[in-house]
Short mmCIF file of C-alpha atoms and ligand atoms in Angstrom, two decimals:
data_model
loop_
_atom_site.label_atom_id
_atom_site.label_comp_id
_atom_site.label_asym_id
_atom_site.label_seq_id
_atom_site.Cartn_x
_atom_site.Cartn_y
_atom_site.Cartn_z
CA UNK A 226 258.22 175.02 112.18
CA UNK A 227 261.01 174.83 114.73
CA UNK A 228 261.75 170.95 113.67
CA UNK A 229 262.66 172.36 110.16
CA UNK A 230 264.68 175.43 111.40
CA UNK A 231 266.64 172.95 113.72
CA UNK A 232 266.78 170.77 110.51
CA UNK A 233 268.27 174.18 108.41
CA UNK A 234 270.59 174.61 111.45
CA UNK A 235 272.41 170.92 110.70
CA UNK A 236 272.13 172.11 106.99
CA UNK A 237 273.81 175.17 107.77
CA UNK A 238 276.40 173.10 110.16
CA UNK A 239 277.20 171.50 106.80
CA UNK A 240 277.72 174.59 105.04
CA UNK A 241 279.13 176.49 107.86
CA UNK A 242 282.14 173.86 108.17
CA UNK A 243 282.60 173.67 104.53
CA UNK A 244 283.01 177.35 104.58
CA UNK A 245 285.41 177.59 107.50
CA UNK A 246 287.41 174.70 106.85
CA UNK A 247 287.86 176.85 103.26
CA UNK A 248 288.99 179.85 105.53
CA UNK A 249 292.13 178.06 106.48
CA UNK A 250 293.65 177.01 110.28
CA UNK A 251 291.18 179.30 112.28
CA UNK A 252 288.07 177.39 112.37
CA UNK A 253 286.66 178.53 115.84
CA UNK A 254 283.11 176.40 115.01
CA UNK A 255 282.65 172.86 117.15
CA UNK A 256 279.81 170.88 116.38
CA UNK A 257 278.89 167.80 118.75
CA UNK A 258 276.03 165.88 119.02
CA UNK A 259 273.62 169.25 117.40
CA UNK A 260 275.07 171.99 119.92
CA UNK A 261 276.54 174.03 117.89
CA UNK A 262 279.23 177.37 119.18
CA UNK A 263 280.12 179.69 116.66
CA UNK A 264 282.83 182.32 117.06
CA UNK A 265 280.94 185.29 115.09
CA UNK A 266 283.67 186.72 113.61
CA UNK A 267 284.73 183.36 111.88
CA UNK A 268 280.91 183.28 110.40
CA UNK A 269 281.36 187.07 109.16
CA UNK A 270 284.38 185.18 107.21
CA UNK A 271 282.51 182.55 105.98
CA UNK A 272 279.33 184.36 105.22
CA UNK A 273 281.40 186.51 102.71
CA UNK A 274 281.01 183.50 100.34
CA UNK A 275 277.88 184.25 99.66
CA UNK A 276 274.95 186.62 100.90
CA UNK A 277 271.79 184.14 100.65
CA UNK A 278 274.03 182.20 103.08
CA UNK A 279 274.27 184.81 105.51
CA UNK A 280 271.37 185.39 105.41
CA UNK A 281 270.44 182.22 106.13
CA UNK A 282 273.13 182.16 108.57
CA UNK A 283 272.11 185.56 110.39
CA UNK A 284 268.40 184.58 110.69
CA UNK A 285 268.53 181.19 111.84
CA UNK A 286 272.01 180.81 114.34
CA UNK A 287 270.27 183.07 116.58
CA UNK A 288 267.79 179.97 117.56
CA UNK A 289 269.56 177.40 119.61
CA UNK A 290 270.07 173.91 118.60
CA UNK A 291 268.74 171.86 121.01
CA UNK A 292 266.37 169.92 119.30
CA UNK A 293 268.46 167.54 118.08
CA UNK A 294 266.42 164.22 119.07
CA UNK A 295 263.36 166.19 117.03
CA UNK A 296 265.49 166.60 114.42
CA UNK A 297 266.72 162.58 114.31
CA UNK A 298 263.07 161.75 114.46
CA UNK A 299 261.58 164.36 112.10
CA UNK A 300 264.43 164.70 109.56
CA UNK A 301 262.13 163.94 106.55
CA UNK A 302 261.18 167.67 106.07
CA UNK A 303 265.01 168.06 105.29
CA UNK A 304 263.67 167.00 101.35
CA UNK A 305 261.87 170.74 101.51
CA UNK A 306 263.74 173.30 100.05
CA UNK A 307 267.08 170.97 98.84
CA UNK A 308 265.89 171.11 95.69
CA UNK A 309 268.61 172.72 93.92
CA UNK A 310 272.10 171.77 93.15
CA UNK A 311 273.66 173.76 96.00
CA UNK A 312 271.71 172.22 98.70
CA UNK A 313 271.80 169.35 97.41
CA UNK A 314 275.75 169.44 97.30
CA UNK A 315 275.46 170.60 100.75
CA UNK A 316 273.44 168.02 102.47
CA UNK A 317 275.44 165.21 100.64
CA UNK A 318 278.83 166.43 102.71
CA UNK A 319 276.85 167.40 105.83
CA UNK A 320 275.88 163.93 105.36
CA UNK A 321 278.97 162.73 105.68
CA UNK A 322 279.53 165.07 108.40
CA UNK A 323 280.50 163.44 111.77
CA UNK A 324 278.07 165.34 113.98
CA UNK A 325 274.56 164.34 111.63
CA UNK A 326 275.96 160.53 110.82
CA UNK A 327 273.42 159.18 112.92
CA UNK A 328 270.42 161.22 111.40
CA UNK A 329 268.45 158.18 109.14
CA UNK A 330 267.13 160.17 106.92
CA UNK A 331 263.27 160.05 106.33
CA UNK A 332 261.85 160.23 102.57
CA UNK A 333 258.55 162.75 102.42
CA UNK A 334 255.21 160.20 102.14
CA UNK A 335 254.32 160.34 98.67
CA UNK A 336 250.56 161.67 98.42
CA UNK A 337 250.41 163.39 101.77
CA UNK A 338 248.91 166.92 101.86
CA UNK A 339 250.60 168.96 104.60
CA UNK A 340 249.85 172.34 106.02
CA UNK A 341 252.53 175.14 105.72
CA UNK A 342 252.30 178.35 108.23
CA UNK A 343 254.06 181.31 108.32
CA UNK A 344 257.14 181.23 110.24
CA UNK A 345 257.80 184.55 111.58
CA UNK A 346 261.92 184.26 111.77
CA UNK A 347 261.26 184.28 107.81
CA UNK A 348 262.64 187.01 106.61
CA UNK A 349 259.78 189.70 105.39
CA UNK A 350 257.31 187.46 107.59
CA UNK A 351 256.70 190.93 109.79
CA UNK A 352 255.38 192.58 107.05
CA UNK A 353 252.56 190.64 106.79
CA UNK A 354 249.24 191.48 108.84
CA UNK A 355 247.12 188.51 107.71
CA UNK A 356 249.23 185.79 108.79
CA UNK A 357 246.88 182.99 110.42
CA UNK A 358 245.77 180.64 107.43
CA UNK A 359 247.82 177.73 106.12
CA UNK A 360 248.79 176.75 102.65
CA UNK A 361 248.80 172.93 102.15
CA UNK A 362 251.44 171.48 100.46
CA UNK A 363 250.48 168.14 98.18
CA UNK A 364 253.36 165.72 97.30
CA UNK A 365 252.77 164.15 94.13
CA UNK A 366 252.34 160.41 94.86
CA UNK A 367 255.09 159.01 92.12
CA UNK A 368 257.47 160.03 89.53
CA UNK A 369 258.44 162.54 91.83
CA UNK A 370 260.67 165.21 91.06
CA UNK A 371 261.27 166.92 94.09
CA UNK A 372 260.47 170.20 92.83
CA UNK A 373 257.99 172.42 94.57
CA UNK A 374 255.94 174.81 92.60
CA UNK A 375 254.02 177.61 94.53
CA UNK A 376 250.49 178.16 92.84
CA UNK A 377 248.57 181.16 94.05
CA UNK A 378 244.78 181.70 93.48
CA UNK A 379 244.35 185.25 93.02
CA UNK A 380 242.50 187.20 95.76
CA UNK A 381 240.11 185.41 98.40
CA UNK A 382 240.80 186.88 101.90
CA UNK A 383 237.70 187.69 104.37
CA UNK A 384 238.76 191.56 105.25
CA UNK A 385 241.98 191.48 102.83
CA UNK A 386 240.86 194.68 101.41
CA UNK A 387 240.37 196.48 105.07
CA UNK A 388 243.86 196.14 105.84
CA UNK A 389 246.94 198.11 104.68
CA UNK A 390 250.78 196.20 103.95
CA UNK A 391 253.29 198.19 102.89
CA UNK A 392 253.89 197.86 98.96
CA UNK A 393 257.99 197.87 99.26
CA UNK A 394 259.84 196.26 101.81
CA UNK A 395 262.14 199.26 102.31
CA UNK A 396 258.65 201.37 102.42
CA UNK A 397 259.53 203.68 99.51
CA UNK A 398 256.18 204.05 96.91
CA UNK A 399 254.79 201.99 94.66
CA UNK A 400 256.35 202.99 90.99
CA UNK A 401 253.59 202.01 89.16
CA UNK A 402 250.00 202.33 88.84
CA UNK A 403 247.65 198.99 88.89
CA UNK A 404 245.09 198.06 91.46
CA UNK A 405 247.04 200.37 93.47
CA UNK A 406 247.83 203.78 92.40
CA UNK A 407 251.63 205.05 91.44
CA UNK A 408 252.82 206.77 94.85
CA UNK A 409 251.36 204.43 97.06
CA UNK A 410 253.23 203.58 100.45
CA UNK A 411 250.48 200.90 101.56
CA UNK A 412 248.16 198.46 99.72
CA UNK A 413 245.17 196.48 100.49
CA UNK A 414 246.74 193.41 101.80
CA UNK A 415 244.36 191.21 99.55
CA UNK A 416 242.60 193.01 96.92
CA UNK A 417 238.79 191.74 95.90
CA UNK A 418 239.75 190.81 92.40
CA UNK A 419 237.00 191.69 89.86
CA UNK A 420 233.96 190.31 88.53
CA UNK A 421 233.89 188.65 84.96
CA UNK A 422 231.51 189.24 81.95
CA UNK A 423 228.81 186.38 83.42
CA UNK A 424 229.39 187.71 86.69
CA UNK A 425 231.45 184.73 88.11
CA UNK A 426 234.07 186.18 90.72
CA UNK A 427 237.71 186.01 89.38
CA UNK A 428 238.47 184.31 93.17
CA UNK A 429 236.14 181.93 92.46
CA UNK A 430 237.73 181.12 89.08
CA UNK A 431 241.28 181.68 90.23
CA UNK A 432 240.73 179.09 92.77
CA UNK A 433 239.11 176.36 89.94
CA UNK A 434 242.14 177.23 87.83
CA UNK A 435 244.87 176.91 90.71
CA UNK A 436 243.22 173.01 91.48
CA UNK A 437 243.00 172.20 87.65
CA UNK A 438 246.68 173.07 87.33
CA UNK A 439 247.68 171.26 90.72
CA UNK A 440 246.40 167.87 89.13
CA UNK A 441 247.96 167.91 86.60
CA UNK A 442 251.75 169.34 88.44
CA UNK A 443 250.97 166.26 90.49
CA UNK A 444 250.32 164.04 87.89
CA UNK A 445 253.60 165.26 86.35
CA UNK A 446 255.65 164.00 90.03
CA UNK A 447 255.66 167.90 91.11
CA UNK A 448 254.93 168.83 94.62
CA UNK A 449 252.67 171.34 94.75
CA UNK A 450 252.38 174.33 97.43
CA UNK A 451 248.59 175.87 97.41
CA UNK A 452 248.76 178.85 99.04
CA UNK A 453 245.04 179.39 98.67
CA UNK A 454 243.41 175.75 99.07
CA UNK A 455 240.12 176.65 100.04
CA UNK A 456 237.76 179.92 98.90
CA UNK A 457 238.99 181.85 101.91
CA UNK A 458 242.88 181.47 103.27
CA UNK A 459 243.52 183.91 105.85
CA UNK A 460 246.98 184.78 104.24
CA UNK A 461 247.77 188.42 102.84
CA UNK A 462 249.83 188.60 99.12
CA UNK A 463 253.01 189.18 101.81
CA UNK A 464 252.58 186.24 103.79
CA UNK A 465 251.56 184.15 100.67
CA UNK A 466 254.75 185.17 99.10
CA UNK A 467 256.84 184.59 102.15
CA UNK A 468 255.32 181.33 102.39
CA UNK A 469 256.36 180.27 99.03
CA UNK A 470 260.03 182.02 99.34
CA UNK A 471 260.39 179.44 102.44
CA UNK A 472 259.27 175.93 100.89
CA UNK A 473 258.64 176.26 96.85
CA UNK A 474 260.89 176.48 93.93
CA UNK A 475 259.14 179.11 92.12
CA UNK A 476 255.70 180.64 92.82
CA UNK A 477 252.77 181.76 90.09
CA UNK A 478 249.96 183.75 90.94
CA UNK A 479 246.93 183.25 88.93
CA UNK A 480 244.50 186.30 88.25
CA UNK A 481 242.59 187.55 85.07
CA UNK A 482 242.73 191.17 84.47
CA UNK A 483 239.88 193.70 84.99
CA UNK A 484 240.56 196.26 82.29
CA UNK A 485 236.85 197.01 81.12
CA UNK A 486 237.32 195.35 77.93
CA UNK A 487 234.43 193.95 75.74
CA UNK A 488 236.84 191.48 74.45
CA UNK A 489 239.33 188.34 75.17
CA UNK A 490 242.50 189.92 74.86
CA UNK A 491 244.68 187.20 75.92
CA UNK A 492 247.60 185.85 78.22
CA UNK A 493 250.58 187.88 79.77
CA UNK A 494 252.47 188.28 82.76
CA UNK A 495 253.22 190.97 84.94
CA UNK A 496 256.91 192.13 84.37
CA UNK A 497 259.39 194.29 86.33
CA UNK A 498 259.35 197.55 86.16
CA UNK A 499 262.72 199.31 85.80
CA UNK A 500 261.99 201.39 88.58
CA UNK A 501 262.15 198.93 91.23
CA UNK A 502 265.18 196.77 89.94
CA UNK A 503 267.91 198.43 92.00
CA UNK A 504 265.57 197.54 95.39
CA UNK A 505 266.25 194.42 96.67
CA UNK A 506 265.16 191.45 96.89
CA UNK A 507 264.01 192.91 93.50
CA UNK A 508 267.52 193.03 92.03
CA UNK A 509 268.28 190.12 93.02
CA UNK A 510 265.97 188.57 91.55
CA UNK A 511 263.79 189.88 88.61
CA UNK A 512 265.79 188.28 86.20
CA UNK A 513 264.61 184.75 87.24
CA UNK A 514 260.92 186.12 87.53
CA UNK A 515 261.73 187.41 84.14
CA UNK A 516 262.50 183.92 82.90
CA UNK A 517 259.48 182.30 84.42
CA UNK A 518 257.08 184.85 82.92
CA UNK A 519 258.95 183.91 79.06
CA UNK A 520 258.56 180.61 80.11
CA UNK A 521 255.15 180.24 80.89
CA UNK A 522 253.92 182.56 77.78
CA UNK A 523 255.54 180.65 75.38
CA UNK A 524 254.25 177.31 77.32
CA UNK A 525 250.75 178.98 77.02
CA UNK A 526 251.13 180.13 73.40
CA UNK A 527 252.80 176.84 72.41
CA UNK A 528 249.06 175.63 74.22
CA UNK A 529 246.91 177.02 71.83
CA UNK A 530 246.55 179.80 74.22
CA UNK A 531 245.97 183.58 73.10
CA UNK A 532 248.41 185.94 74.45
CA UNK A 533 247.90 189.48 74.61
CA UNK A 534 250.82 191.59 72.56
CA UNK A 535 254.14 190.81 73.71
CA UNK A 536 252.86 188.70 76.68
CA UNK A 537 253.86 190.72 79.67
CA UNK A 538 252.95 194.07 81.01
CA UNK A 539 255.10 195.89 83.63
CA UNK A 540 254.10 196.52 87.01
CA UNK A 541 254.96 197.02 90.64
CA UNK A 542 253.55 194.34 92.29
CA UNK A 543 253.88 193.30 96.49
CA UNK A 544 254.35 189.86 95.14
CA UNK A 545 257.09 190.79 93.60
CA UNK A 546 258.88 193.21 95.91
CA UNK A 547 258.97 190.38 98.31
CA UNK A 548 259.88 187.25 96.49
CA UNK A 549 263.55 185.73 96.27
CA UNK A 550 262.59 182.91 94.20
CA UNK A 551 261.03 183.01 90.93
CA UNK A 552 258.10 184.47 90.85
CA UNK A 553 255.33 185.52 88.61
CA UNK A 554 251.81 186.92 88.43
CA UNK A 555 250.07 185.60 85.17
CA UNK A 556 247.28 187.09 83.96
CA UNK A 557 245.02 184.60 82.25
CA UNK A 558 242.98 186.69 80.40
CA UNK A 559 240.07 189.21 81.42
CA UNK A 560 236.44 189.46 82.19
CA UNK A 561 235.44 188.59 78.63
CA UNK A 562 237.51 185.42 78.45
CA UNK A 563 236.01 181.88 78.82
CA UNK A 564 236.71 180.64 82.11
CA UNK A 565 234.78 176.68 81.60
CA UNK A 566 236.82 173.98 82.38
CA UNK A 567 237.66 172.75 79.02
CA UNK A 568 239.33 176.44 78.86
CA UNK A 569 240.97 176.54 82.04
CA UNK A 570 242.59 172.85 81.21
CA UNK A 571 244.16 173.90 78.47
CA UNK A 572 245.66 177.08 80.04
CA UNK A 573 246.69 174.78 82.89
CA UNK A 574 248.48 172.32 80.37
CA UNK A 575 250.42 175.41 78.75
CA UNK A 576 251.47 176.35 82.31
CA UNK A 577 252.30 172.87 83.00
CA UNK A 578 254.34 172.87 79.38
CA UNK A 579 255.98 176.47 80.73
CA UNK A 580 256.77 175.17 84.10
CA UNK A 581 258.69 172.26 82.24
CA UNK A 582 260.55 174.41 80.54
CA UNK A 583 262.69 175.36 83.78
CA UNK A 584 262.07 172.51 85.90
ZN1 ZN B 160 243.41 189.41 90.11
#
């Protein structure tokens, strides 16, 4: 992944001089030929603007840019993670930016099915203590709309239940009870998911529903981000997430519920709890997972699909301590609901209708 940090850094170069040159005479950053020298206290300055961008900034200016050729011949993964109008503001004037007017920029091959690891400079990446797999990322093959959607099969780690992540990134307990119990410092990194009526495994089924619903993204000109492509990805709910913060627009986990019921009680997702909205990246961002949840229930419901009371049900998830985009856990159903493909295309078709909602 050290092509597409050098490609952030000539993003960044972009944003970095628009900044500066917006701070007035002192600009103390030089840019030539991908070098790039940064007085620190003009990027304090400019990193005021906005604190995703220093972020950004503070993570990846510590890496040097000398990978410039790599970056002239690899610059098509520049399309991952421009998706939105910021970026894509940005990378039009760094663009036009002397030091990257040679780059030729490279489109992404329509079709192609790429592996995506975990990049440890990521920010939460050291949190996570199943880290190996890859998620594979499939570009739709036309109509393309340059819009990545994370999808996340529920469960499906070898030994995902024998290891311990911590619940909150700032380590404080879980506020909520759930698979994990209210109090909680540390959760199994991947939980086993349960077992449905007919005994099929909710992994198993998670896993059917995530490549029904990829089709048809694709089929729609969505890129789509599997984080679990196969029935085992050696990838904990931290690194999945982390994974998805890095190259998707928005990520939804896909689980049924285990609640013991005799019955099909219906669709909802998992909501914030108010007792983790001050903690960030939560407050930063629940509102938008918020969103995403509304939008795929009434996507669902619009379906044909049933949805369980008010369609959401608060609780403190990892998933969603750790994401900073969008970011949901739906909950399909439980172990009495039909889980046949005729069923799961129609859920997937109101996901796809939610999803179109936003994007
Ligand atoms: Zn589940």
């Amino acid at each position: 992944m050290k092509k597409k940090n050098a490609v952030k850094i000539l993003i960044l170069t972009g944003l970095l001089m628009l900044f500066v040159s917006g701070c007035g005479k002192d600009s103390s950053m030089e840019v030539t030929n991908g070098h790039i020298d940064v007085d620190t206290q003009a990027l304090n300055v400019s990193a005021q603007g906005s604190e995703d961008i220093s972020q950004e900034i503070s993570m990846e200016i510590v890496k040097p840019a000398e990978e410039t050729d790599e970056v002239l011949a690899d610059n098509g993964l520049l399309e991952e993670g421009l998706t939105d109008d910021d970026t894509e503001e940005v990378s039009e004037d760094a663009l036009e930016d002397e030091a990257v007017e040679e780059v030729s920029y490279v489109e992404v091959t329509p079709g192609a099915v790429e592996p995506v690891a975990l990049n440890g400079v990521w920010q939460y990446a050291n949190y996570s203590k199943i880290g190996s797999g890859t998620a594979a990322l499939y570009r739709a093959a036309s109509g393309r709309k340059n819009v990545v959607i994370g999808v996340n099969a529920g469960h499906g780690t070898k030994g995902g239940t024998s290891v311990k992540t911590y619940c909150h990134p700032d380590m404080t307990p879980k506020v909520t009870g759930g698979t994990t119990a209210s109090g909680s410092i540390t959760a199994a990194a991947v939980s086993g998911g349960m077992s449905f009526a007919d005994g099929a495994r909710e992994a198993d089924v998670t896993l059917r529903m995530a490549q029904i619903l990829r089709d048809k993204l694709l089929a729609k000109g969505y890129d789509v981000l599997m984080l679990r492509d196969g029935p085992d990805v050696q990838l904990d709910n931290i690194a999945r997430t982390v994974i998805a913060n890095n190259t998707a627009n928005c990520l939804i986990s896909l689980h049924w519920d285990g609640d013991g019921l005799a019955y099909d009680k219906g669709c909802f997702y998992i909501s914030t709890p108010d007792g983790i909205k001050n903690m960030e990246p939560v407050a930063s961002h629940w509102q938008m997972h918020e969103q995403l949840g509304q939008a795929l229930i009434a996507g669902l419901g619009g379906a044909g699909c049933k949805i369980n009371g008010g369609g959401k049900m608060a609780i403190d998830l990892t998933q969603t301590c750790y994401s900073t985009i969008p970011s949901i856990d739906i909950e399909l159903g439980n172990q009495a609901s039909a889980h046949d493909d005729v069923t799961l295309s129609k859920l997937a078709d109101g996901l796809v209708a939610g999803i179109g909602m936003l994007y």
